mmCIF file of C-alpha atoms and ligand atoms in Angstrom:
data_model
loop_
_atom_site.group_PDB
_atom_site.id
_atom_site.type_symbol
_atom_site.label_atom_id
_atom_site.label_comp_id
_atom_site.label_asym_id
_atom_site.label_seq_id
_atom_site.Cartn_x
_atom_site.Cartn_y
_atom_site.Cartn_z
ATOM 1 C CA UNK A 1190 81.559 68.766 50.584
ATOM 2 C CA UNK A 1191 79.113 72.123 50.967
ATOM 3 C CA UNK A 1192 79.827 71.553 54.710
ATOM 4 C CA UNK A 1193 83.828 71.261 54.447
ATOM 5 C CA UNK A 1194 83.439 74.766 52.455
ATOM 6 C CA UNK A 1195 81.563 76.238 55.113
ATOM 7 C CA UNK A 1196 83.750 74.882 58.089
ATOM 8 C CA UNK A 1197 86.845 76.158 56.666
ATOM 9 C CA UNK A 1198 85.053 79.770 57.156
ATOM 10 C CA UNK A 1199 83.561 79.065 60.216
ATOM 11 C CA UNK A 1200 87.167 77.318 61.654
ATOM 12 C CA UNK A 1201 88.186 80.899 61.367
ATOM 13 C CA UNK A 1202 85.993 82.619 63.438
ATOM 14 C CA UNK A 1203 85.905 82.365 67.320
ATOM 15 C CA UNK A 1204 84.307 79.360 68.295
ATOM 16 C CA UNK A 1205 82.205 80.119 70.656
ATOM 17 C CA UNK A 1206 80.722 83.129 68.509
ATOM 18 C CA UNK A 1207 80.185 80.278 65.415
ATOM 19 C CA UNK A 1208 78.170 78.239 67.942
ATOM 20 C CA UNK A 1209 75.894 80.818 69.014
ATOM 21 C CA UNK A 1210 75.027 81.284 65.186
ATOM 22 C CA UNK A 1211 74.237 78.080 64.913
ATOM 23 C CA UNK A 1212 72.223 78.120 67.725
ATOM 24 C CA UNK A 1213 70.141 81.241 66.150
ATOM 25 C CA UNK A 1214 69.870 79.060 62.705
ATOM 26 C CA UNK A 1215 68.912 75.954 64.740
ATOM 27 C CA UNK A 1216 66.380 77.832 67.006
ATOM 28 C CA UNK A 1217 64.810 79.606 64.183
ATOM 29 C CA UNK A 1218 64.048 76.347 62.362
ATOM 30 C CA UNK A 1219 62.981 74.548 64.833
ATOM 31 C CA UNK A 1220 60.310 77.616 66.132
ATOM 32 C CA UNK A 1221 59.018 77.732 62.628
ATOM 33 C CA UNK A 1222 59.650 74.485 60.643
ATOM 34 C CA UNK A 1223 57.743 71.533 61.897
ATOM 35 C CA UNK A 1224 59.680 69.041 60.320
ATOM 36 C CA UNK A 1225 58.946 65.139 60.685
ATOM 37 C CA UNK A 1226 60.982 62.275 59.275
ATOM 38 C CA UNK A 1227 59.293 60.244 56.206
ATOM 39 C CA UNK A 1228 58.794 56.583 57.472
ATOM 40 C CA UNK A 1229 61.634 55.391 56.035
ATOM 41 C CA UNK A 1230 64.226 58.103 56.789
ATOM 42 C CA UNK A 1231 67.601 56.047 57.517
ATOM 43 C CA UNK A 1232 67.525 57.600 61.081
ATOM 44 C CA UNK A 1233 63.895 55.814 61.632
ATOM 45 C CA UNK A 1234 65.126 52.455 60.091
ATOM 46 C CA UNK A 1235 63.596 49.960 62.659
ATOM 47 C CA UNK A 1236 66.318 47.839 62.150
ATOM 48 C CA UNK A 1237 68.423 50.607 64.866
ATOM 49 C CA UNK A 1238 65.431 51.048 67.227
ATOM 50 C CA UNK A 1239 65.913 50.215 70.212
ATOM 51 C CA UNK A 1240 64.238 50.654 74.362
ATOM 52 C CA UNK A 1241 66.955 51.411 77.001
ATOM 53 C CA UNK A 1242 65.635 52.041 80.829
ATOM 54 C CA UNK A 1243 62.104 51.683 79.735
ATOM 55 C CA UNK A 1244 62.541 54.435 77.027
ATOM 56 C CA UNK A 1245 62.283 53.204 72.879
ATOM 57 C CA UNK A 1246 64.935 55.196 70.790
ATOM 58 C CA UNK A 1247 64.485 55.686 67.097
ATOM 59 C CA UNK A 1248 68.368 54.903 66.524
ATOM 60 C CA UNK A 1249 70.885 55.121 69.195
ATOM 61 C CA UNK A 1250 72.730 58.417 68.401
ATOM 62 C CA UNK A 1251 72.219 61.177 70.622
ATOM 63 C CA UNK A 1252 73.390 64.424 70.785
ATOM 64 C CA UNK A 1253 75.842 64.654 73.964
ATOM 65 C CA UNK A 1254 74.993 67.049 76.694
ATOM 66 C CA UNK A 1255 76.503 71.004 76.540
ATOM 67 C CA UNK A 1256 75.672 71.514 72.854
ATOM 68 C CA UNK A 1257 72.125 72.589 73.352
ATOM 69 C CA UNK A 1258 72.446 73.667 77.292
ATOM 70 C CA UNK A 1259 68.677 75.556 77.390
ATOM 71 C CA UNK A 1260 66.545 72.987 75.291
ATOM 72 C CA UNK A 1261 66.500 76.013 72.293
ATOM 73 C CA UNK A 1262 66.607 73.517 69.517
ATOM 74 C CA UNK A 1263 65.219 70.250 69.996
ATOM 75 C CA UNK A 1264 63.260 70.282 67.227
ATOM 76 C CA UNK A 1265 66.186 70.427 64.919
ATOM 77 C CA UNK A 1266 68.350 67.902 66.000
ATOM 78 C CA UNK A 1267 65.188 65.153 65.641
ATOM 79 C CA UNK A 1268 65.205 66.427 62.072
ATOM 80 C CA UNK A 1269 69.219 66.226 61.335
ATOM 81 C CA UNK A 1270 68.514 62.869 62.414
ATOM 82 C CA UNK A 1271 69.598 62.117 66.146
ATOM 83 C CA UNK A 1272 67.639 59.296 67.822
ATOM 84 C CA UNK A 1273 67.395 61.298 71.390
ATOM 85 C CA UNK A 1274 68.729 65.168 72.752
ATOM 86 C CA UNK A 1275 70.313 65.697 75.954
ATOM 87 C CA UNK A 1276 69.938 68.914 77.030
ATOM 88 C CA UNK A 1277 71.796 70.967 80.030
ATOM 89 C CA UNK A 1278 73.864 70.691 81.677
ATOM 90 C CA UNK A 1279 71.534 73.504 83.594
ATOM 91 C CA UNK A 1280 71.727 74.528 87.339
ATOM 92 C CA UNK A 1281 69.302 75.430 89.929
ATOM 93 C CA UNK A 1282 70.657 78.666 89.434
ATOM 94 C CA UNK A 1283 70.971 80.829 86.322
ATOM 95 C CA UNK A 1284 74.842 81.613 85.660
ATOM 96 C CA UNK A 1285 76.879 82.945 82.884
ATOM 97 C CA UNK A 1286 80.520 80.415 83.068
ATOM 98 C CA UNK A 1287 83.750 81.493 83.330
ATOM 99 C CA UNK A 1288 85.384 84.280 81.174
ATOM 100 C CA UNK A 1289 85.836 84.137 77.274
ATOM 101 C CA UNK A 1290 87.710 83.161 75.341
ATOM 102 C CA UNK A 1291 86.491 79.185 76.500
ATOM 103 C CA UNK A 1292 86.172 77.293 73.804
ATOM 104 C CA UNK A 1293 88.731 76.208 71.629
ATOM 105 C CA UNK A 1294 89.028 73.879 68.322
ATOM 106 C CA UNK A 1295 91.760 71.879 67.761
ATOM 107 C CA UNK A 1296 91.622 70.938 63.917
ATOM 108 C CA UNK A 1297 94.798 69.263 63.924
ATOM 109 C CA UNK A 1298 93.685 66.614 66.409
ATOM 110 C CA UNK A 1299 90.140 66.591 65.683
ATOM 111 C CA UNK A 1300 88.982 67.852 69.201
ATOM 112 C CA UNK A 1301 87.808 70.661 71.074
ATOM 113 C CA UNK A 1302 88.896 72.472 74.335
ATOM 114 C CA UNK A 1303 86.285 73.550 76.695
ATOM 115 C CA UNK A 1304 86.307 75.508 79.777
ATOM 116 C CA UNK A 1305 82.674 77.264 79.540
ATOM 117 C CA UNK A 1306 81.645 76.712 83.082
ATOM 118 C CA UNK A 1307 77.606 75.662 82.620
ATOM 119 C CA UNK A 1308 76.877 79.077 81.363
ATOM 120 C CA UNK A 1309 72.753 78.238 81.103
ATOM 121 C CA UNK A 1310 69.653 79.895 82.125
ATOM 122 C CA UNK A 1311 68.835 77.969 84.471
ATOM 123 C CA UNK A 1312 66.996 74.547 85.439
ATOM 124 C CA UNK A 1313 63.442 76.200 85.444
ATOM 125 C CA UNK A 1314 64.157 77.888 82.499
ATOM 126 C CA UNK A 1315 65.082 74.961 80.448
ATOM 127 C CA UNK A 1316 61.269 73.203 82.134
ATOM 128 C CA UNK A 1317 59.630 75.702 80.843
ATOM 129 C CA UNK A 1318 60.963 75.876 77.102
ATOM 130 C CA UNK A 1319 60.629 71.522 77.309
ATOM 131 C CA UNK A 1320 57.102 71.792 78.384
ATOM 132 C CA UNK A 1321 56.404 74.537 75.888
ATOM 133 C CA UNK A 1322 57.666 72.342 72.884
ATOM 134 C CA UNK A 1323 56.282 69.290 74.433
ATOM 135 C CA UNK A 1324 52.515 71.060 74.604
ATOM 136 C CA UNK A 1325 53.536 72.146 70.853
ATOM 137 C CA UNK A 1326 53.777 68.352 69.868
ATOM 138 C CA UNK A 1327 57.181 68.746 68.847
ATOM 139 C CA UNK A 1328 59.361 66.524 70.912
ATOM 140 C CA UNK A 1329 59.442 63.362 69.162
ATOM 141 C CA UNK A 1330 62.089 61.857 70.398
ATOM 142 C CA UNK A 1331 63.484 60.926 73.900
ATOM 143 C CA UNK A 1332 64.946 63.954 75.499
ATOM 144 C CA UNK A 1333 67.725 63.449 78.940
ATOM 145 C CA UNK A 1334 68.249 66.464 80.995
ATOM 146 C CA UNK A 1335 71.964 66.878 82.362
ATOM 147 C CA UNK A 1336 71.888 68.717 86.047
ATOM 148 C CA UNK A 1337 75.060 69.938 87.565
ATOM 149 C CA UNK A 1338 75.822 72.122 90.643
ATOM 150 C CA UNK A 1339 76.016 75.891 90.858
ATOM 151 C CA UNK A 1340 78.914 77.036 91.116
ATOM 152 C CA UNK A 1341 77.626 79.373 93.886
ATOM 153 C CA UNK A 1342 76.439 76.334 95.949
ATOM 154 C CA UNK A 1343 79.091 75.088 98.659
ATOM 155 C CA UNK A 1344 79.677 70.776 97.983
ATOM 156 C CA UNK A 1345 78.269 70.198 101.304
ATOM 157 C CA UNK A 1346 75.196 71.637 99.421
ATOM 158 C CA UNK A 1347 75.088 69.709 96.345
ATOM 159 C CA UNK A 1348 72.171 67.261 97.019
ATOM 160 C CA UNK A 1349 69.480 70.304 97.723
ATOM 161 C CA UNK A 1350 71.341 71.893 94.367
ATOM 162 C CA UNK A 1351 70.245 68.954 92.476
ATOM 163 C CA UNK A 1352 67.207 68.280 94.440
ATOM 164 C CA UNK A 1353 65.938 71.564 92.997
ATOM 165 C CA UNK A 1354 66.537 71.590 89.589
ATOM 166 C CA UNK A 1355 65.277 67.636 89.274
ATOM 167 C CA UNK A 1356 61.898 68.817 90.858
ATOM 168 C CA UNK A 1357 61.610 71.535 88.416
ATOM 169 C CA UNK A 1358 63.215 68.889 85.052
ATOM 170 C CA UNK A 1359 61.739 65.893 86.248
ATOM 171 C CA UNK A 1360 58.453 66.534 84.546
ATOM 172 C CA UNK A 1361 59.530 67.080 81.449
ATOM 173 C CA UNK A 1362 62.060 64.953 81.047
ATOM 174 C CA UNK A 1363 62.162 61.690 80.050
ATOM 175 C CA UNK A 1364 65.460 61.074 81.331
ATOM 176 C CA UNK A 1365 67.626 62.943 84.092
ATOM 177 C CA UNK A 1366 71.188 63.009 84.511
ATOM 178 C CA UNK A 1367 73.665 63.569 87.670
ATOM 179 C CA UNK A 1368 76.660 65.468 85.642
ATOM 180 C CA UNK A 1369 79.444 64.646 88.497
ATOM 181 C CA UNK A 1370 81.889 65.008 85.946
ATOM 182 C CA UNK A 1371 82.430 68.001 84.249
ATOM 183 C CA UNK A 1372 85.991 70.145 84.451
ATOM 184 C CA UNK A 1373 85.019 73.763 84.492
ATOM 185 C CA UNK A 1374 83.315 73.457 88.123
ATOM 186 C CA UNK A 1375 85.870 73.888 90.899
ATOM 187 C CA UNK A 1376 85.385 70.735 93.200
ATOM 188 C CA UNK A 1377 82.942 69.030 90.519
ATOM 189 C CA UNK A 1378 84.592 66.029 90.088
ATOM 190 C CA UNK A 1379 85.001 65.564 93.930
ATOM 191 C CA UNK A 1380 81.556 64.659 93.881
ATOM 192 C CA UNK A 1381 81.976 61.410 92.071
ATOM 193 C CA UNK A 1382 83.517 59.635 95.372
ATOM 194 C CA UNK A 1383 81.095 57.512 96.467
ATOM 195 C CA UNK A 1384 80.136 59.380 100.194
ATOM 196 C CA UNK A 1385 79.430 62.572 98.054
ATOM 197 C CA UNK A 1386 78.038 60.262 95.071
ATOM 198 C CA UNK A 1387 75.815 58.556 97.584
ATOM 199 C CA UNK A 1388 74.565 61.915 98.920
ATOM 200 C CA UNK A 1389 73.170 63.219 95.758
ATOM 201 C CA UNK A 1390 71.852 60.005 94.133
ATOM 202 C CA UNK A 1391 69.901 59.196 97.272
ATOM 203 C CA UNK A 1392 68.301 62.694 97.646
ATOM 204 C CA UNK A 1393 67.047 62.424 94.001
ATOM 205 C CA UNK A 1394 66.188 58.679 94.309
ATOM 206 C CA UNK A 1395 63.701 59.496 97.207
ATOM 207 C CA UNK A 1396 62.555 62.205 95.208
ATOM 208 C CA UNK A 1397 62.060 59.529 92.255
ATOM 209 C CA UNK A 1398 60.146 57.288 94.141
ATOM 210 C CA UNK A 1399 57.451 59.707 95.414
ATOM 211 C CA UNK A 1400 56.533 60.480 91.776
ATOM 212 C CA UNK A 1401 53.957 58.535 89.781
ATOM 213 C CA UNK A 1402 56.335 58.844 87.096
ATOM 214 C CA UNK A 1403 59.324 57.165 88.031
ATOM 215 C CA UNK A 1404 61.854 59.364 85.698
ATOM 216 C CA UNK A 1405 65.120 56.461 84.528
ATOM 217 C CA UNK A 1406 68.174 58.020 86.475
ATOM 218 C CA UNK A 1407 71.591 58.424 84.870
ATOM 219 C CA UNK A 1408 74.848 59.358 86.346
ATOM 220 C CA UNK A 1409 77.681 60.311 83.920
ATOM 221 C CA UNK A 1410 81.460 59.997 85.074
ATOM 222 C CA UNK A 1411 84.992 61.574 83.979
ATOM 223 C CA UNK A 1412 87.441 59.448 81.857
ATOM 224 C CA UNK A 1413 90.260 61.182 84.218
ATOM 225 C CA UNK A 1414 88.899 58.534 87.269
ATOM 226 C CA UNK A 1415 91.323 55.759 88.279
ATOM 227 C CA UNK A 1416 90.088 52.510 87.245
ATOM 228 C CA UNK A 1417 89.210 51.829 90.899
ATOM 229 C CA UNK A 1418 87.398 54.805 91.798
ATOM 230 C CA UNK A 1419 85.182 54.650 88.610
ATOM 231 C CA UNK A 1420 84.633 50.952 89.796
ATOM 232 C CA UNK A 1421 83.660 52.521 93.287
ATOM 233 C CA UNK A 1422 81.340 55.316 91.653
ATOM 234 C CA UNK A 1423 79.827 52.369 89.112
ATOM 235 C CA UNK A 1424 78.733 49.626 92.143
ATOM 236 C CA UNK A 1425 77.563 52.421 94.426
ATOM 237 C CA UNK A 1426 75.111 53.624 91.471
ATOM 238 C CA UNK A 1427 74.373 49.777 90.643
ATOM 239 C CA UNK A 1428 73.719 48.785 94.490
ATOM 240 C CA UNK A 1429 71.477 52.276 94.733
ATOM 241 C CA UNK A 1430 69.685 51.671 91.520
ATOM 242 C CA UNK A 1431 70.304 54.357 89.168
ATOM 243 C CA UNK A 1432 69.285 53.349 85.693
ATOM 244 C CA UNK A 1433 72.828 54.079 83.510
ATOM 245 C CA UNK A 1434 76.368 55.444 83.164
ATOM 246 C CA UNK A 1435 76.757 57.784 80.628
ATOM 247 C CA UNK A 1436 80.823 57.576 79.997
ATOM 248 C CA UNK A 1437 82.439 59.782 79.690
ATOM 249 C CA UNK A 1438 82.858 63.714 80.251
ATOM 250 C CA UNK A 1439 85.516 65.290 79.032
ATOM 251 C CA UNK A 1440 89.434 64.947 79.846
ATOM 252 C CA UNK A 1441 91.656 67.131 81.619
ATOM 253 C CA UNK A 1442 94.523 65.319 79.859
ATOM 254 C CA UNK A 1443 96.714 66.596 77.068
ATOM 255 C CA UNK A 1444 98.090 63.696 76.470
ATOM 256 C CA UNK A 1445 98.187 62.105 72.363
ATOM 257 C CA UNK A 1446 97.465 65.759 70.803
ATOM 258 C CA UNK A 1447 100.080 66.535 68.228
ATOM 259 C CA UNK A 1448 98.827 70.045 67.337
ATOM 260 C CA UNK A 1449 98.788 73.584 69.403
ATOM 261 C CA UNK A 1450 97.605 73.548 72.752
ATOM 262 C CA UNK A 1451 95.642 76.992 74.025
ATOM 263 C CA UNK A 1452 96.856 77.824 77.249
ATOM 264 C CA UNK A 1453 95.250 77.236 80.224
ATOM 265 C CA UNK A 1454 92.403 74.945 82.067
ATOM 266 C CA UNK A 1455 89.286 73.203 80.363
ATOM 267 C CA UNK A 1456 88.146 69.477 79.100
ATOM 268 C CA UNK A 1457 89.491 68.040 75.876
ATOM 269 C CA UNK A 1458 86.947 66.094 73.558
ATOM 270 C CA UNK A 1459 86.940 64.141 70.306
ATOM 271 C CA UNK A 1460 89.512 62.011 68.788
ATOM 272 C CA UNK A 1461 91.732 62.073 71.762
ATOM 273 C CA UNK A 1462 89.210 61.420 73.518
ATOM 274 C CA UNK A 1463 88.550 58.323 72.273
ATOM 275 C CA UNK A 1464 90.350 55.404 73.361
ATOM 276 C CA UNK A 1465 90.359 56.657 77.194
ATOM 277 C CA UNK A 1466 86.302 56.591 77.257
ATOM 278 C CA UNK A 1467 85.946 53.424 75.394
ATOM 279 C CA UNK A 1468 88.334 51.787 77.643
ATOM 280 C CA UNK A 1469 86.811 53.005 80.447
ATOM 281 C CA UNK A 1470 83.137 52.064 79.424
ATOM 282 C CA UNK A 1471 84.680 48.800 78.606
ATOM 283 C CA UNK A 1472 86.026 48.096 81.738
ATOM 284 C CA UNK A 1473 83.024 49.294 84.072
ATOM 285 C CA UNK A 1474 80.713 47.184 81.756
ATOM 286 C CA UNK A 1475 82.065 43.994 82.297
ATOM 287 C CA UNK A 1476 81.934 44.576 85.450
ATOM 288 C CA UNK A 1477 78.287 46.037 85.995
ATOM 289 C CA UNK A 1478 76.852 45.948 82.670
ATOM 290 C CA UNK A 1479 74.177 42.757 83.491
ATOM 291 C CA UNK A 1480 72.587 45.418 86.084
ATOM 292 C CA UNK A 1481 73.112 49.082 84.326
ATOM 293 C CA UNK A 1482 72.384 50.478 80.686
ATOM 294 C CA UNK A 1483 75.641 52.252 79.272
ATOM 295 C CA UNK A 1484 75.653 55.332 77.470
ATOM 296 C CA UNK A 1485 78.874 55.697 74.990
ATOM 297 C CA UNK A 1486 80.126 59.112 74.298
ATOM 298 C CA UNK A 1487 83.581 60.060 73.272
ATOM 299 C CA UNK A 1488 85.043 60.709 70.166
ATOM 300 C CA UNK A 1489 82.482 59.313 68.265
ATOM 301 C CA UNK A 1490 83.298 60.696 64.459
ATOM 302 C CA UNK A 1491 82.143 57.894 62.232
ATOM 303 C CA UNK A 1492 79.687 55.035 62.358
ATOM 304 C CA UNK A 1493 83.205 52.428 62.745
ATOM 305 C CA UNK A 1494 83.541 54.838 66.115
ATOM 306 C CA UNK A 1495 79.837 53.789 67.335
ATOM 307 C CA UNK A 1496 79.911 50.451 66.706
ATOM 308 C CA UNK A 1497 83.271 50.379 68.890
ATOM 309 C CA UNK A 1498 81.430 52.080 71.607
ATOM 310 C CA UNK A 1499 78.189 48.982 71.164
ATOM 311 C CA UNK A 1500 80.722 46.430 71.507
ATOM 312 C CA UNK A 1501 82.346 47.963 74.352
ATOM 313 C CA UNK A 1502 78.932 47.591 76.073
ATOM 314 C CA UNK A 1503 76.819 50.901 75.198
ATOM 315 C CA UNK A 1504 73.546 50.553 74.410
ATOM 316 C CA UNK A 1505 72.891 54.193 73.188
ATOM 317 C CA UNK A 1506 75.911 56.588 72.052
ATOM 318 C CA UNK A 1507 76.382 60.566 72.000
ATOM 319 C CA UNK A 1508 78.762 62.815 70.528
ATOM 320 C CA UNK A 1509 79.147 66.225 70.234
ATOM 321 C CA UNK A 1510 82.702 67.116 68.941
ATOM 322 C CA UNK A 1511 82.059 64.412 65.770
ATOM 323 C CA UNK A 1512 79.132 66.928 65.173
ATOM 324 C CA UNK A 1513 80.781 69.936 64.857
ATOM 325 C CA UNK A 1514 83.598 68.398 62.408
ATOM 326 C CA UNK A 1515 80.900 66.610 60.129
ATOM 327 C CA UNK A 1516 78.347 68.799 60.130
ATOM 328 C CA UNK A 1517 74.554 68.757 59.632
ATOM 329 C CA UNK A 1518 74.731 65.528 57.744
ATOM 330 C CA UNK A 1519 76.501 64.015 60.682
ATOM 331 C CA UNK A 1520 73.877 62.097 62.111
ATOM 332 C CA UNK A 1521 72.628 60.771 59.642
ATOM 333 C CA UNK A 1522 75.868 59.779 58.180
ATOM 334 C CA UNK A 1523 76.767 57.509 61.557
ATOM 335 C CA UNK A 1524 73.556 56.117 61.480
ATOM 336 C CA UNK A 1525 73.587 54.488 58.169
ATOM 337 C CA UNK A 1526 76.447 53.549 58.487
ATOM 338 C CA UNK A 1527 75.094 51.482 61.567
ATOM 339 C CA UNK A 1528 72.530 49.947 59.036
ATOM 340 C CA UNK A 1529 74.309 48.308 56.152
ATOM 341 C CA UNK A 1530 77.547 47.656 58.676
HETATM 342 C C1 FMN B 93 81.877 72.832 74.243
HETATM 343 C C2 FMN B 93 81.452 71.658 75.072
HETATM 344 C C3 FMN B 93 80.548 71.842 76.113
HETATM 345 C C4 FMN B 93 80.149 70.752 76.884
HETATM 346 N N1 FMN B 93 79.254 70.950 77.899
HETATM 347 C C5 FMN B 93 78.840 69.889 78.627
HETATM 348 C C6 FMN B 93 77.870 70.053 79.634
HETATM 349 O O1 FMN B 93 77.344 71.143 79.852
HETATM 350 N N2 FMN B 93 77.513 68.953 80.364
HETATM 351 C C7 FMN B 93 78.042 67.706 80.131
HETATM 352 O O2 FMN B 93 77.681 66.748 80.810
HETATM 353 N N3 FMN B 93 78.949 67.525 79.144
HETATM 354 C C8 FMN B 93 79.353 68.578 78.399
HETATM 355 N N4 FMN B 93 80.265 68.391 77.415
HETATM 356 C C9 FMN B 93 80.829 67.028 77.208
HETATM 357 C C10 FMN B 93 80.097 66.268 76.122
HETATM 358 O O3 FMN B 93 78.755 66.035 76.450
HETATM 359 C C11 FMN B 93 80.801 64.923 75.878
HETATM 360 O O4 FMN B 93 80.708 64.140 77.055
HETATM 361 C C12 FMN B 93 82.267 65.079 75.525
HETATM 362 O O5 FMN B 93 82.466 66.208 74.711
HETATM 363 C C13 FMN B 93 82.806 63.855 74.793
HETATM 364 O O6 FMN B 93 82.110 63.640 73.590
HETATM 365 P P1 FMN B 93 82.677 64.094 72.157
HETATM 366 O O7 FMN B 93 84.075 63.582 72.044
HETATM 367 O O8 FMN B 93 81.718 63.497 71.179
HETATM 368 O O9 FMN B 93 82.634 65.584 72.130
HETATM 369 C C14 FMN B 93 80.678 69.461 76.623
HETATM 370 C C15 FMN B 93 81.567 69.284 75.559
HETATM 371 C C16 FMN B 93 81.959 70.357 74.793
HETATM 372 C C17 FMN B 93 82.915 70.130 73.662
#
């Protein structure tokens, strides 16, 4: 109820300005409140915990990649109850994104328009603040790190781009992701057919297996992939042996929203979001899902929108739009509702 009160202000201030707050809020606590869950804190209930590519997650809620680019808050989001944090998506190379204004709300559909562009400080940067709140003790939960491209970096280029920044994450990370899949990026996407695919996942594969710590490899895919070419981008990660799919990005669709549109490019999430990526992890789990984890993320709002995404074959699920509509008690919220249903 406090939290409706205080979205209705927030709803009318630019969004992207009303995230950065946050951010400052979030960033604050988390540098000076060491705060740990009692025992029996729904979002520690056993009954949800759960190991997924080698890792053991208090509950299965994560927060999705984009929210929390440079690792400034992980802290906080263990206390508002997620079970993991998956920070990025960060590039080998520092960069700012695309021009403002680029990110959107969409009230009347329950979704959010993004066209940011991986503004983030950069892979190295994002190490160092994970191994500074690791050597702190505060990282208590699983944290993935989401790598894309620079946008300065030609595609023929892309596997050294990711090389880097997984040399300078992989330490630190307990997961890594290969974001294929995000909108903003001219020529992004391109990189989820499977000879570009196979390019990148091999470089950091090799990588993988020189390390004594084997770091669990994700890739995570667009909902806007034909059914066959998602089935082409899921065997060739299968037959390589990356660890999961995370499904999905966001959609370049407009399709099913019944409010205003802004103008122009950028990813839809949230509600409309919904049925596409739950269809889509759906399909590419009955196909692969005896050899690959799944990762769930799409419109997740409610704990009745998780437990869709576990019976269409997830084993762990994200959001980030259901976030910013419910709030800080958000998590927590989905979670026990996962308990008693
Ligand atoms: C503002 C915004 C920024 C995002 N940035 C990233 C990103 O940097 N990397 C990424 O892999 N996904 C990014 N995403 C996509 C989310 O991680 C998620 O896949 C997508 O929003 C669908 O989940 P949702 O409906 O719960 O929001 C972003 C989403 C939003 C709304």
């Amino acid at each position: 109820m406090a939290y409706r009160s205080l979205r209705s202000l927030a709803f009318a201030v630019d969004a992207e300005r009303v995230h950065r707050l946050a951010m400052l809020g979030l960033s604050a606590w988390s540098r000076f409140c060491d705060v740990d869950l009692d025992a029996d804190d729904v979002a520690r209930d056993p009954a949800l915990a759960r190991t997924v590519f080698g890792l053991t997650f208090p509950n299965p809620l994560g927060l999705a990649a984009g929210f929390d680019k440079d690792a400034e808050c992980v802290p906080a989001w263990q206390a508002l109850g997620f079970g993991f944090v998956e920070v990025g998506t960060v590039t080998r190379h520092p960069q700012p994104g695309n021009d403002k204004p680029r990110l959107f709300r969409l009230p009347a559909d329950r979704a959010l328009l993004n066209r940011l562009g991986f503004n983030n400080h950069g892979a190295e940067a994002c190490a160092r603040r994970l191994t500074s709140w690791r050597q702190r003790g505060r990282v208590k939960v699983p944290i993935g790190v989401n790598l894309g491209k620079s946008k300065a970096t030609e595609a023929k280029d892309a596997p050294a781009d990711y090389a880097f920044s997984f040399n300078a994450c992989a330490d630190v990370a307990d997961y890594v992701v290969v974001n294929v899949s995000s909108p903003n990026t001219p020529g992004l996407r391109d990189l989820q057919q499977t000879a570009a695919l196979a390019g990148i996942v091999d470089a950091l594969l090799e990588l993988n297996a020189q390390r004594t710590r084997r770091v669990p490899l994700l890739v995570k895919v667009a909902p806007d992939l034909a059914d066959d070419d998602a089935l082409a981008a899921a065997h060739l990660c299968v037959e390589r042996g990356i660890d999961g799919l995370i499904v999905s990005n966001t959609t370049i669709a407009r399709t099913g929203l019944t409010g205003p549109i802004p103008e122009g490019p950028g990813g839809i999430s949230g509600a409309p979001l919904f049925e596409r990526s739950t269809a889509l992890l759906k399909l590419l789990h009955d196909d692969v899902g005896q050899r690959i984890a799944f990762v769930g993320v799409g419109g997740v709002f409610d704990a009745g929108s998780a437990q869709a995404k576990l019976k269409a074959g997830a084993s762990l699920i994200q959001s980030y739009t259901g976030f910013v509509y419910g709030g800080p008690g958000f998590a927590r919220d989905v979670v026990k509702g996962l308990v008693s249903g």
